[in-house]
Tab-separated table of C-alpha atoms in Angstrom:
chain	number	residue	atom	x	y	z
A	4	UNK	CA	-29.460	-14.425	15.062
A	5	UNK	CA	-27.461	-13.632	11.376
A	6	UNK	CA	-24.160	-16.163	11.828
A	7	UNK	CA	-22.816	-14.295	8.818
A	8	UNK	CA	-22.391	-11.338	10.160
A	9	UNK	CA	-21.143	-12.440	13.643
A	10	UNK	CA	-17.776	-14.169	12.031
A	11	UNK	CA	-14.999	-12.649	14.035
A	12	UNK	CA	-12.073	-14.850	13.082
A	13	UNK	CA	-11.093	-16.813	9.582
A	14	UNK	CA	-7.069	-16.112	10.051
A	15	UNK	CA	-4.754	-17.959	11.723
A	16	UNK	CA	-4.504	-21.917	12.303
A	17	UNK	CA	-8.394	-21.289	12.328
A	18	UNK	CA	-8.730	-20.633	8.954
A	19	UNK	CA	-7.481	-23.360	7.733
A	20	UNK	CA	-10.311	-25.577	8.898
A	21	UNK	CA	-12.865	-23.266	10.634
A	22	UNK	CA	-14.697	-20.246	11.270
A	23	UNK	CA	-14.910	-18.903	14.777
A	24	UNK	CA	-17.884	-16.756	15.877
A	25	UNK	CA	-18.725	-15.326	19.339
A	26	UNK	CA	-20.328	-18.482	20.336
A	27	UNK	CA	-17.664	-20.761	18.996
A	28	UNK	CA	-15.617	-22.197	16.397
A	29	UNK	CA	-17.282	-24.592	13.840
A	30	UNK	CA	-15.653	-26.773	11.252
A	31	UNK	CA	-16.669	-25.066	7.866
A	32	UNK	CA	-17.952	-28.064	6.334
A	33	UNK	CA	-20.027	-28.738	9.388
A	34	UNK	CA	-20.962	-24.893	9.380
A	35	UNK	CA	-22.052	-25.275	5.748
A	36	UNK	CA	-23.955	-28.254	6.027
A	37	UNK	CA	-25.829	-27.034	9.142
A	38	UNK	CA	-25.315	-24.578	11.737
A	39	UNK	CA	-26.191	-22.227	8.844
A	40	UNK	CA	-29.963	-23.686	7.666
A	41	UNK	CA	-31.654	-21.078	10.354
A	42	UNK	CA	-30.750	-18.830	7.676
A	43	UNK	CA	-33.238	-20.229	5.517
A	44	UNK	CA	-36.716	-18.517	5.414
A	45	UNK	CA	-34.447	-15.533	6.785
A	46	UNK	CA	-32.462	-14.705	3.662
A	47	UNK	CA	-33.471	-15.585	0.283
A	48	UNK	CA	-31.161	-16.862	-2.352
A	49	UNK	CA	-31.220	-12.950	-3.834
A	50	UNK	CA	-30.433	-11.369	-0.831
A	51	UNK	CA	-27.192	-13.727	-0.020
A	52	UNK	CA	-26.167	-13.336	-3.230
A	53	UNK	CA	-26.036	-9.756	-2.948
A	54	UNK	CA	-23.217	-9.756	-0.713
A	55	UNK	CA	-21.055	-10.641	-3.709
A	56	UNK	CA	-22.604	-8.035	-5.680
A	57	UNK	CA	-21.462	-5.551	-2.534
A	58	UNK	CA	-18.124	-6.929	-2.473
A	59	UNK	CA	-17.542	-6.796	-5.655
A	60	UNK	CA	-18.369	-2.682	-5.512
A	61	UNK	CA	-16.702	-2.370	-2.690
A	62	UNK	CA	-13.281	-3.946	-3.889
A	63	UNK	CA	-13.616	-1.703	-7.105
A	64	UNK	CA	-14.369	1.268	-5.181
A	65	UNK	CA	-11.083	0.783	-3.105
A	66	UNK	CA	-9.253	-0.148	-6.338
A	67	UNK	CA	-10.318	3.120	-7.913
A	68	UNK	CA	-9.319	5.038	-4.831
A	69	UNK	CA	-5.501	3.736	-4.507
A	70	UNK	CA	-5.033	4.538	-8.150
A	71	UNK	CA	-6.177	7.862	-7.814
A	72	UNK	CA	-4.491	8.381	-4.871
A	73	UNK	CA	-1.237	6.890	-6.648
A	74	UNK	CA	-1.888	9.008	-9.892
A	75	UNK	CA	-2.181	12.274	-7.210
A	76	UNK	CA	0.947	11.386	-5.816
A	77	UNK	CA	2.919	10.644	-8.788
A	78	UNK	CA	1.803	14.707	-9.891
A	79	UNK	CA	3.180	15.772	-6.588
A	80	UNK	CA	6.197	14.514	-7.135
A	81	UNK	CA	6.639	15.684	-10.457
A	82	UNK	CA	5.593	19.487	-8.929
A	83	UNK	CA	8.468	19.282	-6.051
A	84	UNK	CA	10.997	17.904	-8.629
A	85	UNK	CA	10.281	20.977	-10.464
A	86	UNK	CA	10.853	23.456	-7.750
A	87	UNK	CA	14.277	25.669	-7.464
A	88	UNK	CA	15.517	25.575	-4.042
A	89	UNK	CA	15.431	28.832	-2.464
A	90	UNK	CA	18.474	31.098	-2.546
A	91	UNK	CA	21.475	30.491	-0.440
A	92	UNK	CA	22.757	33.994	1.313
A	93	UNK	CA	24.576	36.434	-0.878
A	94	UNK	CA	28.443	36.955	-0.432
A	95	UNK	CA	29.737	40.235	0.831
A	96	UNK	CA	33.438	41.354	1.408
A	97	UNK	CA	33.690	40.063	4.612
A	98	UNK	CA	32.979	36.423	6.440
A	99	UNK	CA	30.366	34.254	4.232
A	100	UNK	CA	26.607	34.526	5.637
A	101	UNK	CA	23.786	32.413	4.894
A	102	UNK	CA	20.558	34.539	4.950
A	103	UNK	CA	17.577	32.691	4.449
A	104	UNK	CA	15.280	34.161	1.543
A	105	UNK	CA	12.507	35.176	3.691
A	106	UNK	CA	9.207	33.962	2.507
A	107	UNK	CA	10.197	29.966	1.991
A	108	UNK	CA	8.612	30.038	-1.232
A	109	UNK	CA	9.847	26.507	-1.787
A	110	UNK	CA	7.846	24.907	1.080
A	111	UNK	CA	5.021	27.318	0.635
A	112	UNK	CA	4.965	25.492	-2.950
A	113	UNK	CA	4.912	22.025	-1.484
A	114	UNK	CA	2.017	22.692	0.271
A	115	UNK	CA	0.139	24.192	-2.408
A	116	UNK	CA	1.287	21.017	-4.630
A	117	UNK	CA	-0.041	18.782	-1.947
A	118	UNK	CA	-3.374	20.252	-1.313
A	119	UNK	CA	-3.659	20.536	-5.256
A	120	UNK	CA	-3.022	16.911	-5.715
A	121	UNK	CA	-2.915	14.120	-2.846
A	122	UNK	CA	-5.725	16.359	-1.049
A	123	UNK	CA	-7.997	17.096	-3.760
A	124	UNK	CA	-8.905	13.690	-4.573
A	125	UNK	CA	-12.578	13.083	-4.557
A	126	UNK	CA	-12.372	10.947	-1.698
A	127	UNK	CA	-10.385	12.815	0.508
A	128	UNK	CA	-12.924	14.269	2.800
A	129	UNK	CA	-14.581	11.187	3.170
A	130	UNK	CA	-11.914	8.841	3.804
A	131	UNK	CA	-9.268	11.155	5.532
A	132	UNK	CA	-11.178	14.753	6.308
A	133	UNK	CA	-7.769	15.864	8.119
A	134	UNK	CA	-6.052	19.018	7.891
A	135	UNK	CA	-2.684	18.981	5.818
A	136	UNK	CA	0.101	18.998	8.243
A	137	UNK	CA	-1.840	15.878	10.106
A	138	UNK	CA	-2.324	13.792	6.760
A	139	UNK	CA	0.957	14.739	5.367
A	140	UNK	CA	2.616	13.524	8.376
A	141	UNK	CA	1.007	10.245	8.180
A	142	UNK	CA	2.156	9.985	4.350
A	143	UNK	CA	5.778	11.241	4.258
A	144	UNK	CA	6.697	11.034	7.812
A	145	UNK	CA	7.218	13.945	10.964
A	146	UNK	CA	10.590	14.965	9.552
A	147	UNK	CA	9.654	15.882	6.452
A	148	UNK	CA	6.222	17.560	7.349
A	149	UNK	CA	7.795	19.387	9.836
A	150	UNK	CA	10.348	21.048	8.032
A	151	UNK	CA	7.868	21.887	5.248
A	152	UNK	CA	5.260	22.975	7.431
A	153	UNK	CA	7.134	25.177	9.428
A	154	UNK	CA	8.286	27.066	6.354
A	155	UNK	CA	12.089	26.063	6.625
A	156	UNK	CA	14.167	26.794	3.119
A	157	UNK	CA	13.725	24.676	0.434
A	158	UNK	CA	17.294	23.353	0.444
A	159	UNK	CA	17.891	20.014	-2.174
A	160	UNK	CA	18.216	18.040	0.604
A	161	UNK	CA	14.635	18.907	2.151
A	162	UNK	CA	13.748	18.612	-1.368
A	163	UNK	CA	15.264	14.936	-2.232
A	164	UNK	CA	13.647	13.881	1.415
A	165	UNK	CA	10.060	14.710	0.250
A	166	UNK	CA	10.459	12.797	-2.989
A	167	UNK	CA	11.811	10.006	-1.476
A	168	UNK	CA	8.656	10.058	1.133
A	169	UNK	CA	6.428	10.185	-1.465
A	170	UNK	CA	7.953	7.919	-3.680
A	171	UNK	CA	7.388	5.425	-0.953
A	172	UNK	CA	4.081	6.234	-0.604
A	173	UNK	CA	3.873	5.803	-4.520
A	174	UNK	CA	5.479	2.295	-3.925
A	175	UNK	CA	3.105	0.859	-1.256
A	176	UNK	CA	-0.125	2.047	-2.832
A	177	UNK	CA	0.894	0.290	-6.189
A	178	UNK	CA	1.491	-2.488	-4.005
A	179	UNK	CA	-1.537	-2.376	-2.775
A	180	UNK	CA	-3.046	-1.981	-6.042
A	181	UNK	CA	-1.609	-5.536	-7.382
A	182	UNK	CA	-3.606	-6.889	-3.891
A	183	UNK	CA	-6.942	-5.788	-4.763
A	184	UNK	CA	-6.444	-6.837	-8.275
A	185	UNK	CA	-5.627	-9.957	-7.024
A	186	UNK	CA	-8.775	-10.323	-4.784
A	187	UNK	CA	-11.035	-8.796	-7.184
A	188	UNK	CA	-10.110	-11.836	-9.693
A	189	UNK	CA	-10.092	-14.167	-6.756
A	190	UNK	CA	-13.739	-12.709	-6.137
A	191	UNK	CA	-14.799	-13.105	-9.105
A	192	UNK	CA	-13.454	-16.941	-9.761
A	193	UNK	CA	-15.586	-17.741	-6.230
A	194	UNK	CA	-18.473	-15.756	-7.313
A	195	UNK	CA	-18.918	-17.899	-10.917
A	196	UNK	CA	-19.943	-20.892	-9.680
A	197	UNK	CA	-21.931	-19.524	-6.741
A	198	UNK	CA	-24.091	-18.007	-9.575
A	199	UNK	CA	-24.309	-21.265	-11.495
A	200	UNK	CA	-25.237	-23.028	-8.208
A	201	UNK	CA	-28.344	-20.573	-7.758
A	202	UNK	CA	-29.225	-20.971	-11.332
A	203	UNK	CA	-29.208	-24.932	-11.266
A	204	UNK	CA	-31.316	-24.410	-7.970
A	205	UNK	CA	-33.766	-22.225	-9.419
A	206	UNK	CA	-34.435	-24.717	-12.271
A	207	UNK	CA	-35.014	-27.354	-9.460
A	208	UNK	CA	-37.283	-25.226	-7.811
A	209	UNK	CA	-39.134	-24.748	-10.533
A	210	UNK	CA	-39.611	-27.770	-12.144
A	211	UNK	CA	-43.364	-29.205	-12.003
A	212	UNK	CA	-44.328	-31.566	-9.252
A	213	UNK	CA	-42.980	-35.092	-9.259
A	214	UNK	CA	-43.785	-38.343	-7.469
A	215	UNK	CA	-42.127	-40.926	-9.372
A	216	UNK	CA	-39.062	-42.673	-6.951
A	217	UNK	CA	-36.932	-42.685	-9.673
A	218	UNK	CA	-37.667	-38.531	-10.745
A	219	UNK	CA	-37.678	-37.502	-7.198
A	220	UNK	CA	-33.836	-39.969	-6.686
A	221	UNK	CA	-32.767	-37.946	-9.047
A	222	UNK	CA	-33.600	-34.682	-7.803
A	223	UNK	CA	-32.218	-35.447	-4.749
A	224	UNK	CA	-28.302	-36.277	-6.209
A	225	UNK	CA	-28.575	-32.992	-8.133
A	226	UNK	CA	-29.106	-31.313	-4.990
A	227	UNK	CA	-26.426	-33.418	-3.130
A	228	UNK	CA	-24.140	-32.271	-5.685
A	229	UNK	CA	-25.054	-28.984	-5.353
A	230	UNK	CA	-24.557	-28.646	-1.412
A	231	UNK	CA	-21.441	-30.453	-1.815
A	232	UNK	CA	-20.373	-27.943	-4.398
A	233	UNK	CA	-21.214	-24.827	-2.169
A	234	UNK	CA	-18.635	-26.771	0.209
A	235	UNK	CA	-15.663	-26.838	-2.023
A	236	UNK	CA	-16.429	-23.197	-2.763
A	237	UNK	CA	-16.022	-22.266	0.544
A	238	UNK	CA	-13.065	-24.707	0.843
A	239	UNK	CA	-10.936	-23.075	-2.450
A	240	UNK	CA	-12.073	-19.765	-0.921
A	241	UNK	CA	-10.454	-20.097	2.102
A	242	UNK	CA	-7.402	-21.598	0.705
A	243	UNK	CA	-7.297	-18.541	-1.663
A	244	UNK	CA	-7.421	-16.398	1.517
A	245	UNK	CA	-4.850	-18.260	2.873
A	246	UNK	CA	-2.337	-18.723	0.598
A	247	UNK	CA	-2.272	-15.058	-0.158
A	248	UNK	CA	-2.598	-14.388	3.434
A	249	UNK	CA	-5.612	-11.922	2.530
A	250	UNK	CA	-7.730	-12.735	5.743
A	251	UNK	CA	-7.326	-9.209	7.278
A	252	UNK	CA	-7.545	-7.563	3.340
A	253	UNK	CA	-11.299	-9.115	3.381
A	254	UNK	CA	-11.970	-7.857	6.909
A	255	UNK	CA	-10.826	-4.268	5.981
A	256	UNK	CA	-12.524	-4.138	2.418
A	257	UNK	CA	-15.739	-6.163	3.267
A	258	UNK	CA	-16.833	-5.226	6.854
A	259	UNK	CA	-19.054	-2.402	5.713
A	260	UNK	CA	-21.185	-4.424	2.969
A	261	UNK	CA	-23.094	-6.871	6.315
A	262	UNK	CA	-20.113	-9.795	6.599
A	263	UNK	CA	-16.206	-9.695	6.285
A	264	UNK	CA	-16.655	-12.753	4.479
A	265	UNK	CA	-19.500	-12.905	1.657
A	266	UNK	CA	-18.287	-15.635	-0.475
A	267	UNK	CA	-18.888	-18.056	2.716
A	268	UNK	CA	-21.962	-16.313	3.662
A	269	UNK	CA	-23.390	-16.345	0.527
A	270	UNK	CA	-22.230	-19.881	0.213
A	271	UNK	CA	-23.597	-21.082	3.693
A	272	UNK	CA	-26.787	-19.459	2.770
A	273	UNK	CA	-27.286	-21.047	-0.559
A	274	UNK	CA	-26.244	-24.344	0.703
A	275	UNK	CA	-29.157	-23.545	3.376
A	276	UNK	CA	-31.503	-23.360	1.090
A	277	UNK	CA	-30.288	-26.482	-1.110
A	278	UNK	CA	-30.245	-28.070	2.365
A	279	UNK	CA	-34.037	-27.153	2.857
A	280	UNK	CA	-35.052	-28.075	-0.585
A	281	UNK	CA	-33.045	-31.517	-0.441
A	282	UNK	CA	-34.988	-32.203	2.917
A	283	UNK	CA	-38.520	-31.766	1.019
A	284	UNK	CA	-37.327	-34.211	-1.318
A	285	UNK	CA	-36.275	-36.544	1.054
A	286	UNK	CA	-39.697	-36.354	2.514
A	287	UNK	CA	-41.482	-37.031	-0.763
A	288	UNK	CA	-39.301	-40.028	-1.146
A	289	UNK	CA	-40.234	-41.445	2.151
A	290	UNK	CA	-44.022	-41.088	0.814
A	291	UNK	CA	-43.634	-43.213	-2.142
A	292	UNK	CA	-41.287	-46.003	-1.028
């Protein structure tokens, strides 16, 4: 069983010290040192660290898409602002009567602007794939959407309402973009030490066979430090997610990569490789004592 792929919770009170799987909850340090030893031989180091590469790709792609939508919404707002409201009624000699201009060209132009901006982003069909009315309602709200889609005359009030709703969407996306940028930095900060540990482990594994007690003891201590370093990466990553309340963000971004917690999965599998190597070194030590 791939434990990393079955993680279902790391938030709330549990997220401060344990990881929960369908089989129960485990202390992070214990999970890293023991529960994931089964990964050794199933997933190689390069495969486990590919979680980090996939996670970086996923976060950068999401950031790019959010930025594209933000730019599209800004273009939409500018086009709506540039429209002239539909003409009011003509006045006769008698009582004033308000008459629609008939074609409601203002709302038609709003629909066209929406299609040519937000609905024209490259990933629209993949991420949304829904008709204008449905998407506009989720973005601008039902009241604005009903007025625009039904062909109501474009009054100054409706025009302002469309702009205000779109600007709210822009603000939300800009805030989300900042969250994504912070997550990308945090992911990079977590990835760097794991890559360093991986290089150190590869160096140990490529060393010529040694039989002396002192050399084996030094090798064991280096491996022990690497294993502790993996645990520190997990603890730091958990604290980073908790401080930002970003467990849901991680699950949203990374579930498609094979695990919603790529740093934990990579650190755990790397620690498993180190543990196995340290056990082999222990066995050699017992033979020379």
